CSV table of C-alpha atoms and ligand atoms in Angstrom, one decimal:
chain,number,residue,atom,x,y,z
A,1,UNK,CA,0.0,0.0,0.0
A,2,UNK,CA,1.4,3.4,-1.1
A,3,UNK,CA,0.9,7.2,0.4
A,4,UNK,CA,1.1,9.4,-2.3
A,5,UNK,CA,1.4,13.2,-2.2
A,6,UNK,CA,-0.2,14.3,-5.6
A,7,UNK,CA,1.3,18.0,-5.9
A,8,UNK,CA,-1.6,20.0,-8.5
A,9,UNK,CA,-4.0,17.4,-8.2
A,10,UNK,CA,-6.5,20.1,-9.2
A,11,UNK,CA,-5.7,21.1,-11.8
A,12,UNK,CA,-5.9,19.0,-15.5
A,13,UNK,CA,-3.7,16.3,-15.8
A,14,UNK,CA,-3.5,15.4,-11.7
A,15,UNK,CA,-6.9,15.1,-11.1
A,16,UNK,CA,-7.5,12.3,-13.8
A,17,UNK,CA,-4.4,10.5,-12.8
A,18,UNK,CA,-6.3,11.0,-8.8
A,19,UNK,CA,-9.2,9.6,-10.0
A,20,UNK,CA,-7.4,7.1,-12.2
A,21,UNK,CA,-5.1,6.2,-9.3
A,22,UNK,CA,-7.4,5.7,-6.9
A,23,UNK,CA,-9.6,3.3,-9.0
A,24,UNK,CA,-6.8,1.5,-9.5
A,25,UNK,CA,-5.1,0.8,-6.2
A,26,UNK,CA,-8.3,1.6,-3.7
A,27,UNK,CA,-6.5,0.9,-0.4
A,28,UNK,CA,-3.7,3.7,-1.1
A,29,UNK,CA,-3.4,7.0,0.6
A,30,UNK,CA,-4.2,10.4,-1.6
A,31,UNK,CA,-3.6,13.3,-0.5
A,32,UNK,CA,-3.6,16.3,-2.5
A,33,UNK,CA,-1.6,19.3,-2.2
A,34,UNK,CA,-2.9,22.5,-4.5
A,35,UNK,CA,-2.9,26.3,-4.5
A,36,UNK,CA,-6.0,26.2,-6.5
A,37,UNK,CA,-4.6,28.9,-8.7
A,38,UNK,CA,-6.5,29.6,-12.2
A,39,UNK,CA,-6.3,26.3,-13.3
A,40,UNK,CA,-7.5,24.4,-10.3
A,41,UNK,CA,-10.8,23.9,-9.6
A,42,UNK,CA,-11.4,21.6,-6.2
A,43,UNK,CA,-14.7,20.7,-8.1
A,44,UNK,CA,-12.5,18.5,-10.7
A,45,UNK,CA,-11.7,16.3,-7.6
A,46,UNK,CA,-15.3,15.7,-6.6
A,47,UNK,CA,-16.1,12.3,-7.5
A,48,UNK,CA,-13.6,11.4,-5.1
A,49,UNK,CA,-14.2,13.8,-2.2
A,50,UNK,CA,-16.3,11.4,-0.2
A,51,UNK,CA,-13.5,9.0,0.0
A,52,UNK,CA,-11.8,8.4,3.3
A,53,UNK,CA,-8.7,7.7,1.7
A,54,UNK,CA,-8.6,10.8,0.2
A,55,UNK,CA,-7.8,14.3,1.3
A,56,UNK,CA,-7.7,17.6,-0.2
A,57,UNK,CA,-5.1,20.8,1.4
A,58,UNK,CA,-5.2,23.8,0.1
A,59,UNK,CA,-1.6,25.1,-0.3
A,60,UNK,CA,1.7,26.3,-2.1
A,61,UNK,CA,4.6,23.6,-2.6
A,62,UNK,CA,7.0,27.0,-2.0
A,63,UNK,CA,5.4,26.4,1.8
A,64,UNK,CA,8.5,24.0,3.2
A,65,UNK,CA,6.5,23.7,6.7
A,66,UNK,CA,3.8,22.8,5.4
A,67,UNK,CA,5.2,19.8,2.7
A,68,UNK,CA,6.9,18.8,6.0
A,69,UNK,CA,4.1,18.9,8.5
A,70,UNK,CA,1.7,17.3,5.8
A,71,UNK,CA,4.7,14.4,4.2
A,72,UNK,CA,5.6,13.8,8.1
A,73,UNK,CA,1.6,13.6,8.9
A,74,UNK,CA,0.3,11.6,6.5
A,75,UNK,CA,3.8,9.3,6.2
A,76,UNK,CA,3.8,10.0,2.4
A,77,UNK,CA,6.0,7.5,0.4
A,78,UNK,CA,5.6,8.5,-2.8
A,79,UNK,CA,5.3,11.7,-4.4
A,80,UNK,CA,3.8,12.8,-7.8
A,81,UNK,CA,5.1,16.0,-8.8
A,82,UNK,CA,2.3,17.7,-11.2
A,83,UNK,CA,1.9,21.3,-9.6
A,84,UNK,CA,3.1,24.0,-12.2
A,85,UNK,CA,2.5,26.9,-14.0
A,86,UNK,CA,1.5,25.0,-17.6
A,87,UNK,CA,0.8,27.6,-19.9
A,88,UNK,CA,3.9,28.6,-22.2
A,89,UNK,CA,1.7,32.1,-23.3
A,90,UNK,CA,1.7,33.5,-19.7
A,91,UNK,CA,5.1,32.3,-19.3
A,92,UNK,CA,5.9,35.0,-22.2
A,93,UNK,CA,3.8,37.8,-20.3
A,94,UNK,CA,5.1,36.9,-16.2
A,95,UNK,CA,8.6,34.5,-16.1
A,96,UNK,CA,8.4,35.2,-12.5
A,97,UNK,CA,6.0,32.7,-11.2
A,98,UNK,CA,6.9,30.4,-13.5
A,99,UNK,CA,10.4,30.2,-11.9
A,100,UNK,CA,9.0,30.4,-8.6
A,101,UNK,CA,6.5,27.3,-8.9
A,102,UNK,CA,8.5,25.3,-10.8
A,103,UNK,CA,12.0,26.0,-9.8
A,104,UNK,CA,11.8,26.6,-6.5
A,105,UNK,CA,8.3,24.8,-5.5
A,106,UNK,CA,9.5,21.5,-7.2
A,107,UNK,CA,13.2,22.4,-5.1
A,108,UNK,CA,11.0,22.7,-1.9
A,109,UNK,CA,9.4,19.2,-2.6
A,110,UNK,CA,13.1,17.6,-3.1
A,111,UNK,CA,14.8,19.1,0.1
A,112,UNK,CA,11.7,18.0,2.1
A,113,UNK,CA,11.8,14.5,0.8
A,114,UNK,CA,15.6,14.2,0.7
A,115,UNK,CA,15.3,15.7,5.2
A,116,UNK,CA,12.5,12.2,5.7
A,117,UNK,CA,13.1,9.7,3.0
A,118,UNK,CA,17.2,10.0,3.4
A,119,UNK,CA,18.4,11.7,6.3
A,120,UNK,CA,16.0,10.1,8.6
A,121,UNK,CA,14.5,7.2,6.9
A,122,UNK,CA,11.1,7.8,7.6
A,123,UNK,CA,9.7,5.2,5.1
A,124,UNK,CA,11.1,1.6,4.1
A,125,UNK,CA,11.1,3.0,0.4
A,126,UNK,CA,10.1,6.0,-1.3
A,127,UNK,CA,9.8,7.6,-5.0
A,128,UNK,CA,9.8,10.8,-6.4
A,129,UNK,CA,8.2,11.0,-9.9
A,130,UNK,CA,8.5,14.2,-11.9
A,131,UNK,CA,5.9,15.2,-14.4
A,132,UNK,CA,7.8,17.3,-17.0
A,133,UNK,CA,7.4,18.2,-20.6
A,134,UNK,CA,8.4,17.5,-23.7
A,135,UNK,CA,9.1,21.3,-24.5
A,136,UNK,CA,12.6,21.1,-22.9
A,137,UNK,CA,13.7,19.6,-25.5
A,138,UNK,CA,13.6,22.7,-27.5
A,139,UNK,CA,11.7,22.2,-31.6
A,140,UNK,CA,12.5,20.1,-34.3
A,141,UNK,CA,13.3,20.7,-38.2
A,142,UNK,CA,11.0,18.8,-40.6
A,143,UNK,CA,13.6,15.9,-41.3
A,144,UNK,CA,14.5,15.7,-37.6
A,145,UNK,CA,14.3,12.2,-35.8
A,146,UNK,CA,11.7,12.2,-32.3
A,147,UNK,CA,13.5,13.3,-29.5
A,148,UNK,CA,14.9,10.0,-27.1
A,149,UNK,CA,15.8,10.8,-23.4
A,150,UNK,CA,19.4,11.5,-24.8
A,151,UNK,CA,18.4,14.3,-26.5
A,152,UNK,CA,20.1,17.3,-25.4
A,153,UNK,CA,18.0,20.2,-23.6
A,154,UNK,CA,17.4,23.4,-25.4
A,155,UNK,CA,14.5,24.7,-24.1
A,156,UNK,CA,13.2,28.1,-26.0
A,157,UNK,CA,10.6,29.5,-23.8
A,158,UNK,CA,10.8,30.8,-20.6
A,159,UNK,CA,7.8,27.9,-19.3
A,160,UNK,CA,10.1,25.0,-20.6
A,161,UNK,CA,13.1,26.6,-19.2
A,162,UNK,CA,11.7,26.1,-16.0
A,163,UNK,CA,10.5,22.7,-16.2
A,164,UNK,CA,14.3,22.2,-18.0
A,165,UNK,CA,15.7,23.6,-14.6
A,166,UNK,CA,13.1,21.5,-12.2
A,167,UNK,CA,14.3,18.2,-14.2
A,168,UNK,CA,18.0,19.1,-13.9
A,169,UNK,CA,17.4,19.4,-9.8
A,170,UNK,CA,15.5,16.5,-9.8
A,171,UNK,CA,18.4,14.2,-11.8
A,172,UNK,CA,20.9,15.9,-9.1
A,173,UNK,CA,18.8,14.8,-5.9
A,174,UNK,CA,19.3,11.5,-7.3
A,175,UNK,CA,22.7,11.7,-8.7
A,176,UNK,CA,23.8,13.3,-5.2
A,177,UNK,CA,21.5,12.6,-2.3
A,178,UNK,CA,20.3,9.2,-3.8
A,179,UNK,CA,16.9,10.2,-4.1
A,180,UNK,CA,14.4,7.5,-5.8
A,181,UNK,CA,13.2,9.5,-8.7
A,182,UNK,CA,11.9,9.3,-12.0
A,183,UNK,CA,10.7,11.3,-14.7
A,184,UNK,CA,8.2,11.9,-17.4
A,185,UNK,CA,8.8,14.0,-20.3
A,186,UNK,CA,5.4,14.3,-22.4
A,187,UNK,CA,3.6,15.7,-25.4
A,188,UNK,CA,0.4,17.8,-25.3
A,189,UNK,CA,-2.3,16.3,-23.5
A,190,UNK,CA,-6.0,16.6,-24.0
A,191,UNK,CA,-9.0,15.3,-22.5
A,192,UNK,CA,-11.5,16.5,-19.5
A,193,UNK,CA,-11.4,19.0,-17.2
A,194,UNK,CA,-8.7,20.6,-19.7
A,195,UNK,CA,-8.8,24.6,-19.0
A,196,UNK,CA,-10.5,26.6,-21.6
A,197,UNK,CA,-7.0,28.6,-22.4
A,198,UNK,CA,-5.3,25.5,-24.2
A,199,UNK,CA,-6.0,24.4,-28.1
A,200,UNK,CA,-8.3,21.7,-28.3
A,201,UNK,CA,-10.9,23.4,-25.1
A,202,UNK,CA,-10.6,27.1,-26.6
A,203,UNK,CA,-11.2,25.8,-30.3
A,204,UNK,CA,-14.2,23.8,-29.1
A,205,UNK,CA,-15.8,26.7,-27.0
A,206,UNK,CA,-14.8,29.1,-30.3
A,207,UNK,CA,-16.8,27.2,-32.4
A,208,UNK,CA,-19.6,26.5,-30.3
A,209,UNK,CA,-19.8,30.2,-29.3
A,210,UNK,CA,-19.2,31.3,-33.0
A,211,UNK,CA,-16.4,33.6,-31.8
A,212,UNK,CA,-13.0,33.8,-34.0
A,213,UNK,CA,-10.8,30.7,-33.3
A,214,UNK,CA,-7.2,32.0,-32.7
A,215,UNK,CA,-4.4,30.3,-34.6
A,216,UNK,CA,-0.6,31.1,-34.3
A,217,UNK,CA,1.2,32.4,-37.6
A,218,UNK,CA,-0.1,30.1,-40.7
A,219,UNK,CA,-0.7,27.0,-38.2
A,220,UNK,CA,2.0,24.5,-39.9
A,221,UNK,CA,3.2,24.3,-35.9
A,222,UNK,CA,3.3,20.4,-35.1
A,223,UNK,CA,2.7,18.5,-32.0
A,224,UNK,CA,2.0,15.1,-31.1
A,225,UNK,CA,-1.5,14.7,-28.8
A,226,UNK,CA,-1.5,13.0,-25.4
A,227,UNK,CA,-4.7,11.7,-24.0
A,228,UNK,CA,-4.7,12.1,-20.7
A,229,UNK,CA,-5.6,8.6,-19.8
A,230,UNK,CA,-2.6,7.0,-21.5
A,231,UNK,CA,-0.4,9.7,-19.6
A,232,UNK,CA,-2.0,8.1,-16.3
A,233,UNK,CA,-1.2,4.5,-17.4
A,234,UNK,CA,2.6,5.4,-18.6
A,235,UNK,CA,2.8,7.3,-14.8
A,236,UNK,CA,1.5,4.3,-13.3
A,237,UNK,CA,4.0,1.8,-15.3
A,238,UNK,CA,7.1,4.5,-14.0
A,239,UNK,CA,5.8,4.1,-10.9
A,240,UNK,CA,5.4,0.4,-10.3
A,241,UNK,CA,8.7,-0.3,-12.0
A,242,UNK,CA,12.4,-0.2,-10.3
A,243,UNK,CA,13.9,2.4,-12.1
A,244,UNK,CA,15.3,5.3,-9.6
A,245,UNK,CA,17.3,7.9,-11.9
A,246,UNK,CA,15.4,7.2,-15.1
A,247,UNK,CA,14.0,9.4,-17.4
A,248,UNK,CA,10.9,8.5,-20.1
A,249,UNK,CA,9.6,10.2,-22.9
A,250,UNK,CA,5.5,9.9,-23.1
A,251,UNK,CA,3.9,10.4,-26.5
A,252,UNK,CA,0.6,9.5,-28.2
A,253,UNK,CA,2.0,8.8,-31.6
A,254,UNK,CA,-0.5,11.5,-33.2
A,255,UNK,CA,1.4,14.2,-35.1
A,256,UNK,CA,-1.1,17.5,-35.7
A,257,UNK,CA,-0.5,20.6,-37.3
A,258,UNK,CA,-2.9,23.5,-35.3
A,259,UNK,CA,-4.4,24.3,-38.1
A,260,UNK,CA,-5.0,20.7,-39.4
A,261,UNK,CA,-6.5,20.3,-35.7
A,262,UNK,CA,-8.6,23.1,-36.0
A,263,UNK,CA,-9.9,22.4,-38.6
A,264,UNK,CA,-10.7,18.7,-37.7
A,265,UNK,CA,-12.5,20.2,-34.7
A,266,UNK,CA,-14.9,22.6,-37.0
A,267,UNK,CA,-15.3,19.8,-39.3
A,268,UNK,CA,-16.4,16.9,-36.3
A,269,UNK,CA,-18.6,19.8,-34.3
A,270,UNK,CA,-20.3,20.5,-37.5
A,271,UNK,CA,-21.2,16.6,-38.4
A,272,UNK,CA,-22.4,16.7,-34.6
A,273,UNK,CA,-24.8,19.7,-35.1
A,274,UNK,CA,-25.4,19.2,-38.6
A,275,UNK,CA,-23.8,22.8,-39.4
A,276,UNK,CA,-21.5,23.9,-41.8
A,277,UNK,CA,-18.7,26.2,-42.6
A,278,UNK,CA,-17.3,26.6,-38.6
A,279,UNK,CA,-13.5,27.1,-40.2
A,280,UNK,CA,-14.3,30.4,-41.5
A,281,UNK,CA,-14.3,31.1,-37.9
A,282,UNK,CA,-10.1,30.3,-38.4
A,283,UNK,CA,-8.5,33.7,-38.0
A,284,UNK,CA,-4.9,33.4,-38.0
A,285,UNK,CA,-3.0,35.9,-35.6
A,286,UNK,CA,0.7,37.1,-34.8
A,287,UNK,CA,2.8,34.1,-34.1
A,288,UNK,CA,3.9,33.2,-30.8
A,289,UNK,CA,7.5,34.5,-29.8
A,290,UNK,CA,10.0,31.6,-29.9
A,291,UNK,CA,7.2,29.4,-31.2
A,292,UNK,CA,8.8,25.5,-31.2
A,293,UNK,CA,7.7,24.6,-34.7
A,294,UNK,CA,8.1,20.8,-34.1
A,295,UNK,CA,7.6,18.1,-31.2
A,296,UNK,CA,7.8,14.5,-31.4
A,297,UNK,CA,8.8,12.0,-28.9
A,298,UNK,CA,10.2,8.3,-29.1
A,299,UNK,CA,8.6,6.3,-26.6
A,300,UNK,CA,10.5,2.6,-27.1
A,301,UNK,CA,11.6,3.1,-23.5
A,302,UNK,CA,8.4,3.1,-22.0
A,303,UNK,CA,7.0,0.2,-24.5
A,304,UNK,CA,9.8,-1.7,-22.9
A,305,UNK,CA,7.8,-1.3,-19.7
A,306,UNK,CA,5.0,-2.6,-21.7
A,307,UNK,CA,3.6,1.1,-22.4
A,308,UNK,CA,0.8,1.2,-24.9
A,309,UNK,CA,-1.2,4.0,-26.6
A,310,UNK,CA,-4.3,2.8,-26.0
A,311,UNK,CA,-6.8,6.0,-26.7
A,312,UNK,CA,-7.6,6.6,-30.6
A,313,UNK,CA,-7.4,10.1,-31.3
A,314,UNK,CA,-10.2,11.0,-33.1
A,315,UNK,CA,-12.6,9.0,-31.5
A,316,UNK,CA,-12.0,10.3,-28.2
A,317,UNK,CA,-12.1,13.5,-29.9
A,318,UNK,CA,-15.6,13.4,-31.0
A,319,UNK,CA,-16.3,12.0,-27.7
A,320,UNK,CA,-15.1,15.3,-26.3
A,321,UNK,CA,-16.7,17.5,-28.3
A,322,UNK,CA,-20.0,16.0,-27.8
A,323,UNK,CA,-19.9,16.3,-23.8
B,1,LIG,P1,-2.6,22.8,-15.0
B,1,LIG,O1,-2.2,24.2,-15.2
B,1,LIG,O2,-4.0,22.3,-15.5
B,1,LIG,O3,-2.7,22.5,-13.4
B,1,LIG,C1,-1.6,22.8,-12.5
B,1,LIG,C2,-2.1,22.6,-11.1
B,1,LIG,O4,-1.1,23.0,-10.2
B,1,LIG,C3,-3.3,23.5,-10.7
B,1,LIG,O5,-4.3,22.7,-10.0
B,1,LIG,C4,-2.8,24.6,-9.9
B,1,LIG,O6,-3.7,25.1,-8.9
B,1,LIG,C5,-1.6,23.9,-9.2
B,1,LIG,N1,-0.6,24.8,-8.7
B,1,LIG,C6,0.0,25.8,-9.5
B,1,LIG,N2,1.0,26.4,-8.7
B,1,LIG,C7,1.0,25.7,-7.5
B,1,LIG,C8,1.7,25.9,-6.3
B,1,LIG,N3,2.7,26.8,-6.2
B,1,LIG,N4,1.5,25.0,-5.3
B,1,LIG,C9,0.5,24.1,-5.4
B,1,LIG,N5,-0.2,23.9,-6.5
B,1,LIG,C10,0.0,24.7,-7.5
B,1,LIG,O7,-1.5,21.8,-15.5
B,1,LIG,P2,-1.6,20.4,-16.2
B,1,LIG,O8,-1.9,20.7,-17.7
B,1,LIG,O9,-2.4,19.5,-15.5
B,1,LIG,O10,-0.1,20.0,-16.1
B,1,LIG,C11,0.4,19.2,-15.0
B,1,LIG,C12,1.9,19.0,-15.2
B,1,LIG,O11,2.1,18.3,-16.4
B,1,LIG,C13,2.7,20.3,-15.2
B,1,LIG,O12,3.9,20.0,-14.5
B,1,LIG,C14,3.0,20.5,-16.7
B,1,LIG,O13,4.2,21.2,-16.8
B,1,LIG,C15,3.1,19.1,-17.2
B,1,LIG,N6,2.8,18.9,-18.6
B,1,LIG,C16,1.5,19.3,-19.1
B,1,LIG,C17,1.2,19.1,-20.4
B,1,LIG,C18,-0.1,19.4,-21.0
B,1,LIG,O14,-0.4,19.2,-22.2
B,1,LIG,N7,-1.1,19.9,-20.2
B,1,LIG,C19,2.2,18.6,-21.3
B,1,LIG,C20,3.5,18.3,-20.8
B,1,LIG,C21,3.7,18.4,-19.4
């Protein structure tokens, strides 16, 4: 039986992978540690409020008393490192919090775990799994191969240079304190409870609103689509495996340009309401600064933990659009 600490289990991706965790492995501990900021929403986490192995704080990972009281409270043995600020845009208007959550929060966590898992060895074993991004890998040309865990880091915005520095800290707690970690580099995600500011939920509510859809420069801008339920399983296979100081690159084996996703999305939302015409909605604007043109992951490590992708793209999709 594990006690995890789920760090932004509020917001997108941690509270499927609570609600996916805890369906899988009932008897475990949850407990939840977010600052609700913008993009968490305590409601995501109410199908499994009522459970008693569950608990919900409301609170900063910067707050090194309180990881410490909470960890040393609740005996946590396993931490799951999702809280960050996500969105690469904001990252262009306010670096500032971006460096604070994700540099120093995710430091906070790893000198809090390294004082009980290490220096007093409060649990029999103990794992620290990093949730990180893709993006730190900086963009790839048109010919260029996926990138593989050995790919260097060139990281172009100042969202993945954070998450860049958080991964570096986290490889040195191992390297230097022997901490148990791992981490996940992935590719965009989608699926619910997704915030309204990221592609696939703003295009939706765009076209459903009949309000101009935003896309960046001419929309040739690549990425490879996550869903968030495959990110949960490939979390889970880290997790149950012995592999302390490893690194794994998640992808969902669906390359995308925006616009070609766009215009999918019109295309699916009018079949559903038998419209037509939605992409005239498609107004392209000023391109991103330092936009990555390129992202593509190689995930033959993970298969050899016997990761699958397991959603199909567009049908989950359309299942999406038509919640
Ligand atoms: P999100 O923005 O939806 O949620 C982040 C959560 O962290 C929110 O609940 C927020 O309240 C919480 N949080 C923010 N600052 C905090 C703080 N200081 N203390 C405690 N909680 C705080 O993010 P997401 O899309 O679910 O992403 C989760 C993780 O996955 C992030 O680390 C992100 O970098 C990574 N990631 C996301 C994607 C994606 O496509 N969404 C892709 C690659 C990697």
């Amino acid at each position: 039986m594990r006690r995890l600490l789920v760090t932004g289990g509020a917001g997108f991706i941690g509270c499927n992978f609570v609600q996916y965790w805890m369906k899988q492995y009932p008897s475990d501990r949850v407990v939840v540690l977010d600052a609700l900021t913008y993009a968490g929403k305590k409601e995501h986490l109410a199908s499994v409020a009522d459970n008693p192995n569950f608990c919900f704080v409301h609170g900063n990972i910067c707050d090194q008393p309180l990881v410490e009281a909470l960890m040393r409270k609740e005996g946590i043995d396993t931490i799951v490192h999702f809280a960050a600020e996500s969105h690469v845009d904001r990252s262009i208007e306010g670096p500032d919090l971006f460096v604070e959550t994700n540099i120093i929060g995710t430091h906070t966590l790893l000198k809090v775990a390294r004082q009980l898992w290490i220096e007093e060895g409060a649990v029999d074993d103990h794992r620290f799994h990093h949730v990180s991004t893709d993006e730190v890998y900086g963009a790839l040309g048109p010919n260029d191969p996926p990138f593989t865990e050995e790919t260097p880091y060139a990281p172009n915005s100042p969202y993945s240079a954070s998450k860049a520095s958080s991964d570096h800290l986290v490889r040195a707690y191992n390297r230097t304190y022997g901490l148990k970690t791992s981490i996940s580099n992935c590719s965009n995600n989608y699926g619910p409870y997704q915030d309204e500011e990221k592609l696939i939920p703003k295009t939706i509510q765009r076209v459903r609103a009949g309000e101009p859809i935003p896309v960046y420069g001419d929309g040739s801008n690549i990425r490879d689509w996550l869903h968030v339920e495959d990110h949960c399983r490939a979390i889970e296979l880290i997790l149950n495996a012995e592999c302390a100081g490893e690194v794994f690159n998640v992808g969902g084996g669906e390359q995308w340009s925006n616009l070609d996703l766009v215009k999918l999305i019109c295309q699916k939302i009018d079949e559903q309401r038998g419209t037509e015409g939605s992409e005239r909605l498609i107004t392209f604007v000023e391109d991103r600064k330092g936009h990555d043109w390129r992202y593509d992951v190689d995930c033959g490590k993970l298969m050899g933990l016997g990761y699958e992708v397991e959603v199909l793209f567009v049908e989950k999709l359309e299942k999406i659009i038509s919640l």
